[in-house]
Coordinates of C-alpha atoms and ligand atoms in Angstrom, one line a residue:
M1 CA 107.1 -73.5 132.6
E2 CA 103.7 -74.4 134.0
R3 CA 100.9 -72.5 132.2
E4 CA 98.6 -70.4 134.4
Q5 CA 95.0 -71.5 135.0
W6 CA 91.9 -69.7 136.2
A7 CA 91.4 -70.2 139.9
S8 CA 87.7 -71.0 139.3
K9 CA 85.1 -71.2 136.6
L10 CA 83.6 -68.0 137.9
G11 CA 87.0 -66.3 137.3
F12 CA 86.9 -67.5 133.7
I13 CA 83.4 -66.4 133.1
L14 CA 84.1 -63.0 134.6
A15 CA 87.1 -62.5 132.4
A16 CA 85.3 -63.6 129.3
V17 CA 82.4 -61.3 130.1
G18 CA 85.0 -58.6 130.7
S19 CA 86.5 -59.2 127.3
A20 CA 83.0 -59.2 125.6
V21 CA 81.5 -56.2 127.3
G22 CA 83.3 -53.1 126.1
L23 CA 83.1 -50.3 123.6
G24 CA 81.4 -52.7 121.2
N25 CA 78.3 -52.7 123.4
I26 CA 78.1 -49.0 123.9
W27 CA 79.9 -47.1 121.2
R28 CA 79.8 -49.5 118.2
F29 CA 76.4 -51.0 118.8
S30 CA 74.6 -47.7 119.1
Y31 CA 76.3 -46.1 116.1
L32 CA 75.6 -49.1 113.9
A33 CA 72.0 -49.4 115.1
G34 CA 71.5 -45.7 114.4
D35 CA 73.1 -46.0 111.0
S36 CA 71.3 -49.2 110.0
G37 CA 67.7 -48.3 110.8
G38 CA 67.3 -49.2 114.4
A39 CA 64.8 -52.1 115.0
A40 CA 65.6 -54.1 111.8
F41 CA 69.2 -54.0 112.7
L42 CA 68.5 -55.0 116.3
I43 CA 66.4 -58.0 115.2
I44 CA 68.9 -59.3 112.7
Y45 CA 71.7 -58.7 115.2
V46 CA 70.0 -60.8 117.8
A47 CA 69.4 -63.5 115.2
C48 CA 73.1 -63.4 114.3
I49 CA 74.1 -63.7 117.9
L50 CA 72.0 -66.8 118.5
L51 CA 72.5 -68.5 115.1
I52 CA 76.1 -67.7 114.5
G53 CA 77.7 -66.1 117.5
L54 CA 76.7 -68.6 120.2
P55 CA 77.7 -71.8 118.2
V56 CA 81.0 -70.2 117.1
L57 CA 81.7 -69.0 120.7
M58 CA 81.3 -72.6 121.9
A59 CA 83.5 -73.8 119.1
E60 CA 86.2 -71.3 120.1
F61 CA 86.0 -72.3 123.8
S62 CA 86.4 -75.9 122.7
V63 CA 89.5 -75.2 120.7
G64 CA 91.1 -73.2 123.5
R65 CA 90.3 -75.7 126.2
K66 CA 91.4 -78.6 124.2
G67 CA 94.5 -76.9 122.8
Q68 CA 95.7 -75.3 126.1
S69 CA 97.8 -72.7 124.3
D70 CA 97.7 -69.4 122.4
A71 CA 95.2 -69.1 119.5
I72 CA 97.5 -70.5 116.8
Q73 CA 99.1 -73.3 118.8
S74 CA 95.7 -74.3 120.2
Y75 CA 94.7 -75.1 116.7
H76 CA 97.7 -77.3 116.2
N77 CA 97.3 -79.0 119.6
S78 CA 93.8 -79.9 118.8
G79 CA 94.6 -81.4 115.4
A80 CA 94.9 -78.6 112.9
G81 CA 97.6 -78.3 110.3
G82 CA 97.9 -76.7 106.9
F83 CA 94.8 -74.8 105.9
W84 CA 93.3 -74.8 109.4
S85 CA 96.1 -72.9 111.0
L86 CA 94.9 -70.0 108.9
G87 CA 92.2 -69.6 111.5
G88 CA 94.7 -68.9 114.2
F89 CA 96.7 -66.5 112.0
L90 CA 93.6 -64.5 111.1
G91 CA 92.8 -64.3 114.7
V92 CA 96.1 -62.8 115.7
L93 CA 95.9 -60.4 112.7
S94 CA 92.4 -59.3 113.7
A95 CA 93.3 -58.8 117.3
F96 CA 96.2 -56.5 116.2
L97 CA 94.1 -54.5 113.8
I98 CA 91.2 -54.1 116.2
L99 CA 93.3 -53.0 119.1
S100 CA 94.9 -50.4 116.9
F101 CA 91.7 -48.4 116.6
Y102 CA 90.1 -49.6 119.8
G103 CA 92.8 -47.6 121.7
V104 CA 91.8 -44.5 119.7
I105 CA 88.1 -44.7 120.6
A106 CA 89.0 -45.6 124.2
G107 CA 91.1 -42.5 124.2
W108 CA 88.1 -40.4 123.3
I109 CA 86.3 -41.9 126.3
V110 CA 89.2 -40.9 128.6
Y111 CA 89.3 -37.4 127.1
F112 CA 85.6 -36.9 128.1
L113 CA 86.4 -38.3 131.6
Y114 CA 89.2 -35.7 131.9
S115 CA 87.0 -32.9 130.5
Y116 CA 84.3 -33.6 133.1
L117 CA 87.0 -33.6 135.8
T118 CA 88.3 -30.2 134.8
G119 CA 84.9 -28.7 134.2
A120 CA 85.4 -28.1 130.4
A121 CA 82.7 -30.5 129.2
Q122 CA 80.0 -29.3 131.5
S123 CA 80.4 -25.7 130.5
V124 CA 79.6 -26.5 126.9
E125 CA 76.3 -24.8 126.1
E126 CA 73.2 -26.8 125.1
G127 CA 73.5 -28.3 121.6
G128 CA 77.2 -27.5 121.5
V129 CA 78.6 -30.9 122.3
G130 CA 78.9 -31.8 118.6
D131 CA 81.3 -28.9 118.0
F132 CA 83.2 -29.6 121.2
F133 CA 83.7 -33.2 120.2
G134 CA 84.4 -32.3 116.5
G135 CA 87.1 -29.8 117.6
F136 CA 88.8 -32.5 119.7
I137 CA 88.9 -35.4 117.2
S138 CA 90.0 -33.2 114.3
G139 CA 93.0 -32.1 116.3
T140 CA 96.5 -33.7 116.1
A141 CA 98.1 -33.9 119.5
G142 CA 94.9 -34.4 121.4
P143 CA 93.6 -37.7 119.9
I144 CA 97.1 -39.1 119.9
F145 CA 97.8 -38.1 123.5
W146 CA 94.7 -39.8 124.9
Q147 CA 95.2 -42.9 122.7
F148 CA 98.8 -43.2 124.0
L149 CA 97.7 -42.7 127.6
F150 CA 95.0 -45.4 127.3
M151 CA 97.4 -47.8 125.6
A152 CA 100.1 -47.1 128.2
I153 CA 97.7 -48.4 130.9
V154 CA 96.8 -51.5 128.9
I155 CA 100.5 -52.2 128.3
A156 CA 101.4 -51.7 131.9
I157 CA 98.7 -54.1 133.1
V158 CA 99.7 -56.8 130.7
F159 CA 103.4 -56.1 131.4
F160 CA 103.1 -56.6 135.1
G161 CA 100.5 -59.4 134.7
I162 CA 98.2 -57.7 137.2
K163 CA 95.6 -60.4 137.4
K164 CA 94.2 -59.0 140.7
G165 CA 93.5 -55.7 139.1
I166 CA 91.6 -57.3 136.2
E167 CA 89.6 -59.4 138.6
I168 CA 88.6 -56.4 140.7
A169 CA 87.7 -54.5 137.5
N170 CA 85.4 -57.3 136.4
K171 CA 83.9 -58.0 139.8
I172 CA 83.2 -54.5 141.0
F173 CA 83.2 -52.1 138.1
M174 CA 81.3 -54.2 135.6
P175 CA 78.2 -54.6 137.8
L176 CA 78.5 -50.8 138.6
L177 CA 78.4 -50.1 134.9
A178 CA 75.3 -52.2 134.5
L179 CA 73.7 -50.3 137.4
I180 CA 74.5 -46.9 136.0
L181 CA 73.3 -47.9 132.6
V182 CA 70.0 -49.1 133.9
L183 CA 69.5 -45.9 135.9
L184 CA 70.4 -43.8 132.9
A185 CA 68.0 -45.8 130.8
I186 CA 65.2 -45.0 133.2
Y187 CA 66.1 -41.4 133.1
S188 CA 66.3 -41.4 129.3
L189 CA 62.8 -42.9 129.1
T190 CA 61.4 -39.7 130.7
L191 CA 62.8 -37.5 127.9
D192 CA 60.5 -36.0 125.2
G193 CA 62.1 -38.1 122.5
A194 CA 61.6 -41.4 124.3
G195 CA 58.5 -42.5 122.4
E196 CA 60.2 -41.8 119.0
A197 CA 63.3 -43.6 120.2
M198 CA 61.4 -46.7 121.3
N199 CA 59.7 -46.9 117.9
F200 CA 63.0 -46.5 116.2
L201 CA 64.6 -49.2 118.3
F202 CA 61.8 -51.8 118.6
A203 CA 59.3 -51.2 115.8
P204 CA 61.0 -52.4 112.6
D205 CA 60.8 -50.8 109.2
W206 CA 60.2 -54.1 107.3
S207 CA 61.7 -52.7 104.1
A208 CA 65.1 -52.7 105.9
F209 CA 65.1 -56.5 105.9
G210 CA 65.7 -56.4 102.2
N211 CA 68.9 -54.3 102.6
F212 CA 72.0 -56.5 102.6
D213 CA 74.1 -53.8 104.3
V214 CA 72.1 -54.3 107.4
Y215 CA 72.9 -58.0 107.5
A216 CA 76.6 -57.3 106.9
A217 CA 76.7 -54.8 109.7
A218 CA 74.8 -57.1 112.1
V219 CA 77.0 -60.1 111.7
G220 CA 80.2 -58.1 111.9
Q221 CA 78.9 -56.6 115.1
A222 CA 77.9 -60.0 116.5
F223 CA 81.5 -61.1 116.1
F224 CA 83.0 -57.9 117.4
T225 CA 80.9 -57.7 120.4
L226 CA 81.4 -61.3 121.5
S227 CA 85.2 -61.1 120.9
L228 CA 84.9 -63.8 118.3
G229 CA 87.0 -64.7 115.3
M230 CA 90.3 -63.4 116.8
G231 CA 91.5 -65.9 119.3
A232 CA 90.6 -63.9 122.4
M233 CA 88.1 -66.5 123.6
I234 CA 90.4 -69.3 122.4
T235 CA 93.2 -67.9 124.5
Y236 CA 91.0 -67.4 127.6
A237 CA 89.5 -70.8 127.4
S238 CA 93.0 -72.3 127.2
Y239 CA 93.5 -71.3 130.8
L240 CA 90.6 -73.5 131.7
G241 CA 90.8 -76.9 133.3
K242 CA 89.6 -79.9 131.3
E243 CA 86.6 -80.7 133.4
E244 CA 84.7 -77.4 133.2
K245 CA 81.4 -77.3 131.2
L246 CA 81.5 -74.8 128.4
S247 CA 77.9 -74.5 127.3
S248 CA 76.6 -72.6 130.4
A249 CA 79.6 -70.3 130.3
A250 CA 78.8 -69.4 126.7
G251 CA 75.2 -68.8 127.4
T252 CA 76.0 -66.5 130.3
I253 CA 78.4 -64.4 128.2
V254 CA 76.0 -64.0 125.3
T255 CA 73.1 -63.0 127.6
F256 CA 75.1 -60.3 129.5
D257 CA 76.7 -59.0 126.4
T258 CA 73.4 -58.6 124.6
L259 CA 71.7 -57.0 127.6
F260 CA 74.4 -54.4 127.9
A261 CA 74.0 -53.4 124.2
I262 CA 70.2 -53.2 124.3
I263 CA 70.2 -51.1 127.5
A264 CA 72.9 -48.8 126.0
G265 CA 70.5 -48.3 123.1
I266 CA 67.7 -47.4 125.5
V267 CA 69.9 -44.9 127.1
I268 CA 71.2 -43.3 123.9
F269 CA 68.3 -43.1 121.4
P270 CA 65.9 -41.0 123.5
I271 CA 68.7 -38.5 123.9
V272 CA 69.4 -38.6 120.1
F273 CA 65.8 -37.9 119.3
T274 CA 65.2 -35.3 122.1
F275 CA 68.2 -33.2 120.9
G276 CA 67.5 -33.7 117.2
I277 CA 70.8 -35.5 116.6
D278 CA 71.1 -37.5 113.4
P279 CA 71.0 -41.2 114.4
S280 CA 73.3 -42.0 111.5
A281 CA 75.9 -39.6 112.8
G282 CA 78.4 -42.5 112.7
P283 CA 81.2 -43.4 115.2
G284 CA 80.7 -40.1 117.1
L285 CA 77.1 -40.8 118.0
I286 CA 77.5 -41.5 121.8
F287 CA 80.0 -38.7 122.2
V288 CA 77.7 -36.0 120.7
S289 CA 74.6 -37.3 122.4
L290 CA 75.3 -38.4 126.0
P291 CA 77.0 -35.3 127.3
E292 CA 74.0 -33.2 126.3
V293 CA 71.9 -35.0 128.8
F294 CA 74.6 -35.1 131.5
N295 CA 74.8 -31.3 131.2
L296 CA 71.1 -31.0 131.8
M297 CA 71.4 -32.7 135.1
G298 CA 73.3 -29.9 136.8
G299 CA 75.7 -30.8 139.6
A300 CA 74.5 -34.4 139.6
G301 CA 75.3 -34.6 135.9
T302 CA 79.0 -34.0 136.5
F303 CA 79.1 -36.8 139.0
V304 CA 77.1 -39.2 136.7
A305 CA 79.3 -38.2 133.7
I306 CA 82.5 -38.9 135.6
L307 CA 81.2 -42.2 136.9
F308 CA 79.9 -43.2 133.4
F309 CA 83.1 -42.3 131.4
F310 CA 85.3 -43.9 134.1
L311 CA 83.3 -47.2 134.0
V312 CA 83.2 -47.3 130.2
A313 CA 87.0 -46.7 130.2
V314 CA 87.4 -49.6 132.6
A315 CA 85.2 -51.9 130.4
A316 CA 87.3 -50.8 127.4
L317 CA 90.4 -51.6 129.4
T318 CA 89.4 -55.2 130.2
S319 CA 88.6 -55.7 126.5
A320 CA 91.8 -54.2 125.3
I321 CA 93.8 -56.3 127.6
S322 CA 92.3 -59.4 126.1
L323 CA 93.2 -58.1 122.6
L324 CA 96.8 -57.4 123.5
E325 CA 97.0 -60.8 125.3
V326 CA 96.2 -62.6 122.0
N327 CA 99.3 -61.0 120.4
V328 CA 101.5 -61.4 123.5
A329 CA 100.7 -65.1 123.9
F330 CA 101.5 -65.6 120.3
L331 CA 104.9 -63.9 120.4
M332 CA 105.8 -65.6 123.7
R333 CA 105.4 -69.0 122.2
K334 CA 106.5 -68.3 118.6
L335 CA 109.6 -66.2 119.3
K336 CA 110.2 -67.6 122.8
W337 CA 110.1 -64.1 124.2
N338 CA 109.3 -63.5 127.8
R339 CA 106.1 -61.8 128.8
K340 CA 107.7 -58.4 129.3
T341 CA 109.4 -58.2 125.9
A342 CA 106.5 -59.5 124.1
T343 CA 104.1 -57.0 125.8
L344 CA 106.3 -54.0 125.1
V345 CA 107.0 -54.8 121.5
A346 CA 103.4 -55.8 120.6
G347 CA 102.0 -52.9 122.6
I348 CA 104.2 -50.3 121.1
V349 CA 103.8 -51.5 117.5
V350 CA 100.0 -51.7 117.8
T351 CA 99.8 -48.3 119.3
L352 CA 101.8 -46.8 116.5
F353 CA 99.7 -48.5 113.9
G354 CA 96.7 -46.8 115.5
V355 CA 98.1 -43.3 115.0
P356 CA 96.7 -42.9 111.4
S357 CA 93.3 -43.9 112.8
A358 CA 93.6 -41.3 115.5
L359 CA 94.4 -38.6 112.9
S360 CA 91.8 -39.7 110.3
Q361 CA 88.7 -38.1 111.9
G362 CA 89.1 -34.6 110.5
G363 CA 92.8 -34.5 111.4
P364 CA 95.8 -34.5 109.1
V365 CA 95.3 -38.1 107.7
T366 CA 92.8 -37.3 105.0
F367 CA 93.3 -40.1 102.4
T368 CA 90.5 -42.6 102.2
I369 CA 90.4 -46.3 101.4
F370 CA 87.4 -47.2 99.3
D371 CA 85.7 -44.0 100.5
N372 CA 86.4 -44.9 104.2
S373 CA 88.6 -43.0 106.6
F374 CA 91.6 -45.0 107.8
L375 CA 89.8 -45.8 111.1
D376 CA 86.6 -47.0 109.4
A377 CA 88.6 -49.0 106.8
I378 CA 90.4 -50.9 109.5
D379 CA 87.2 -51.4 111.4
L380 CA 85.4 -52.7 108.3
L381 CA 88.4 -54.9 107.2
T382 CA 88.1 -56.7 110.4
A383 CA 84.3 -56.7 111.0
E384 CA 83.5 -57.6 107.4
Y385 CA 86.3 -60.0 106.5
T386 CA 88.9 -61.2 108.9
L387 CA 86.7 -61.9 111.9
L388 CA 84.1 -63.6 109.7
L389 CA 86.7 -65.8 108.0
G390 CA 88.4 -66.7 111.3
G391 CA 85.0 -67.6 112.8
M392 CA 84.1 -69.7 109.7
I393 CA 87.3 -71.6 109.8
T394 CA 87.0 -72.4 113.5
S395 CA 83.5 -73.5 113.0
L396 CA 84.3 -75.8 110.1
F397 CA 87.4 -77.1 111.9
V398 CA 85.5 -78.1 115.0
G399 CA 82.5 -79.5 113.0
W400 CA 84.4 -81.5 110.4
R401 CA 88.0 -82.0 111.4
W402 CA 87.3 -83.2 114.9
K403 CA 85.8 -86.5 115.6
K404 CA 82.1 -86.0 116.3
I405 CA 82.4 -87.6 119.6
D406 CA 85.3 -85.3 120.7
A407 CA 83.4 -82.2 119.6
L408 CA 80.3 -83.2 121.6
R409 CA 82.4 -84.2 124.7
E410 CA 84.3 -80.9 124.6
T411 CA 81.1 -78.8 124.8
G412 CA 79.6 -80.9 127.6
F413 CA 76.4 -81.4 125.6
G414 CA 77.1 -85.1 124.8
E415 CA 74.7 -86.8 122.4
S416 CA 71.8 -84.7 123.7
I417 CA 69.5 -82.9 121.3
F418 CA 71.4 -79.7 122.0
G419 CA 74.6 -81.4 121.1
I420 CA 73.4 -82.6 117.8
L421 CA 71.8 -79.3 117.1
W422 CA 75.0 -77.4 117.9
L423 CA 77.0 -79.8 115.8
W424 CA 74.9 -79.0 112.7
F425 CA 75.1 -75.3 113.4
V426 CA 78.9 -75.3 113.5
R427 CA 79.1 -77.8 110.5
V428 CA 76.7 -76.1 108.1
I429 CA 74.4 -73.3 109.3
A430 CA 76.9 -70.9 110.7
P431 CA 79.6 -71.4 108.0
A432 CA 77.0 -71.2 105.2
W433 CA 75.7 -67.9 106.6
I434 CA 79.1 -66.5 107.0
L435 CA 80.1 -67.4 103.5
I436 CA 77.0 -65.7 102.0
L437 CA 77.7 -62.6 104.0
L438 CA 81.4 -62.6 103.0
I439 CA 80.3 -62.7 99.4
I440 CA 77.8 -59.9 99.9
N441 CA 80.4 -57.8 101.6
F442 CA 82.9 -58.3 98.8
Y443 CA 80.3 -57.5 96.2
N444 CA 79.2 -54.3 98.1
D445 CA 82.7 -53.1 98.7
F446 CA 84.5 -53.9 95.5
L447 CA 82.1 -54.6 92.7
Ligands
LIG1 N1 84.1 -57.5 122.5 C1 84.7 -56.3 122.8 C2 83.7 -55.2 122.8 O1 82.6 -55.4 122.6 C3 85.8 -56.0 121.8 C4 86.8 -57.1 121.7 C5 86.9 -57.7 120.5 C6 87.5 -57.5 122.8 C7 87.7 -58.8 120.4 C8 88.4 -58.5 122.6 C9 88.5 -59.2 121.5 O2 84.0 -54.1 123.1
NA2 NA1 80.8 -56.7 123.4

């Protein structure tokens, strides 16, 4: 069977941006920034994006484009065996684990969309959104229902292979999301808490730079938000023709993804400070803050809220599709299943594995793993370990296992100064940083 290919380079870039921009930019970025001290986190995060994320993203693109197959087989096709194939396996594992809880958080988004459609959310009195949200996530049927609904849509799209739908989502809804975020940011800047929020987000508390937890959180977020370390970008680049240049594509993706996150921060923190919400409230931060301000806007607020939650749900959808696609492409090749079987099996198993996460936020699943709820534990397992390891292996693989000349040709840099610079980043700088952070994480979590 002939493998599919992107119709154009733009199609590829849009799909890659669609995979990158998602809950990571809005939900995860804000709660981590809030939890890790704001500006110090932001600075370290941007440094991680540039010093580790960008080189690793280009390395993943190179592996996929050269390998022309799913994450694991692409490694083999481009020269990996033995130890190196671990990179591909970690990728498939991470994609599975992440999608399991990604569907839960996306379910929360869809629940708010529904609650604004029915009128339930706008009738919450001022300051009461925290209780409204808490009541929802600590339930049993509720969180599972919305998780299942979201996952059913993801599975249906991958099942029918609706390329067109994804393209429309990326071409129309993503720019709309950008627009509404910018408008909301302008609105947020008029709130009383705006000054305090800008200080929090942009004026660093220098002592935080000595706190290793902040580095660990920042690098994990860099991988999560760029869809790195789990084969998603390898898989997408494998549908790319041999002649396309990779470096400009990587730059575009990194730029858009980072802008989305920073603008989301400018939207959320003024609300947090205006309403006296604790910035380190954790994974619920956007859910307990944003609706407060939507509800202040009167009738227009309902419209804005519906539009906002709809667009974030679509952004989550395009990301979730790419996560499921990693598993589907793997099963199709490995077990010779057709797309439909692979999608149904992978989709159902990953959804069921997400159920304990859905029930761990005040619901019946109360056991903890090293003091973390089930959802947080899976999130940390991936962001602190498997993604980093996967990224480190890809980086070393491209830097050392490939012939230098091949590596440079694949990126399109050639022997230019950028090429040589990039090569030493993937050979030494990125892997060394990742290794240090892995050790720190291990020390913090277990020793
Ligand atoms: N990058 C996505 C986000 O920020 C999440 C994701 C991770 C998607 C890995 C695909 C693969 O929401
Ligand atoms: Na992202």
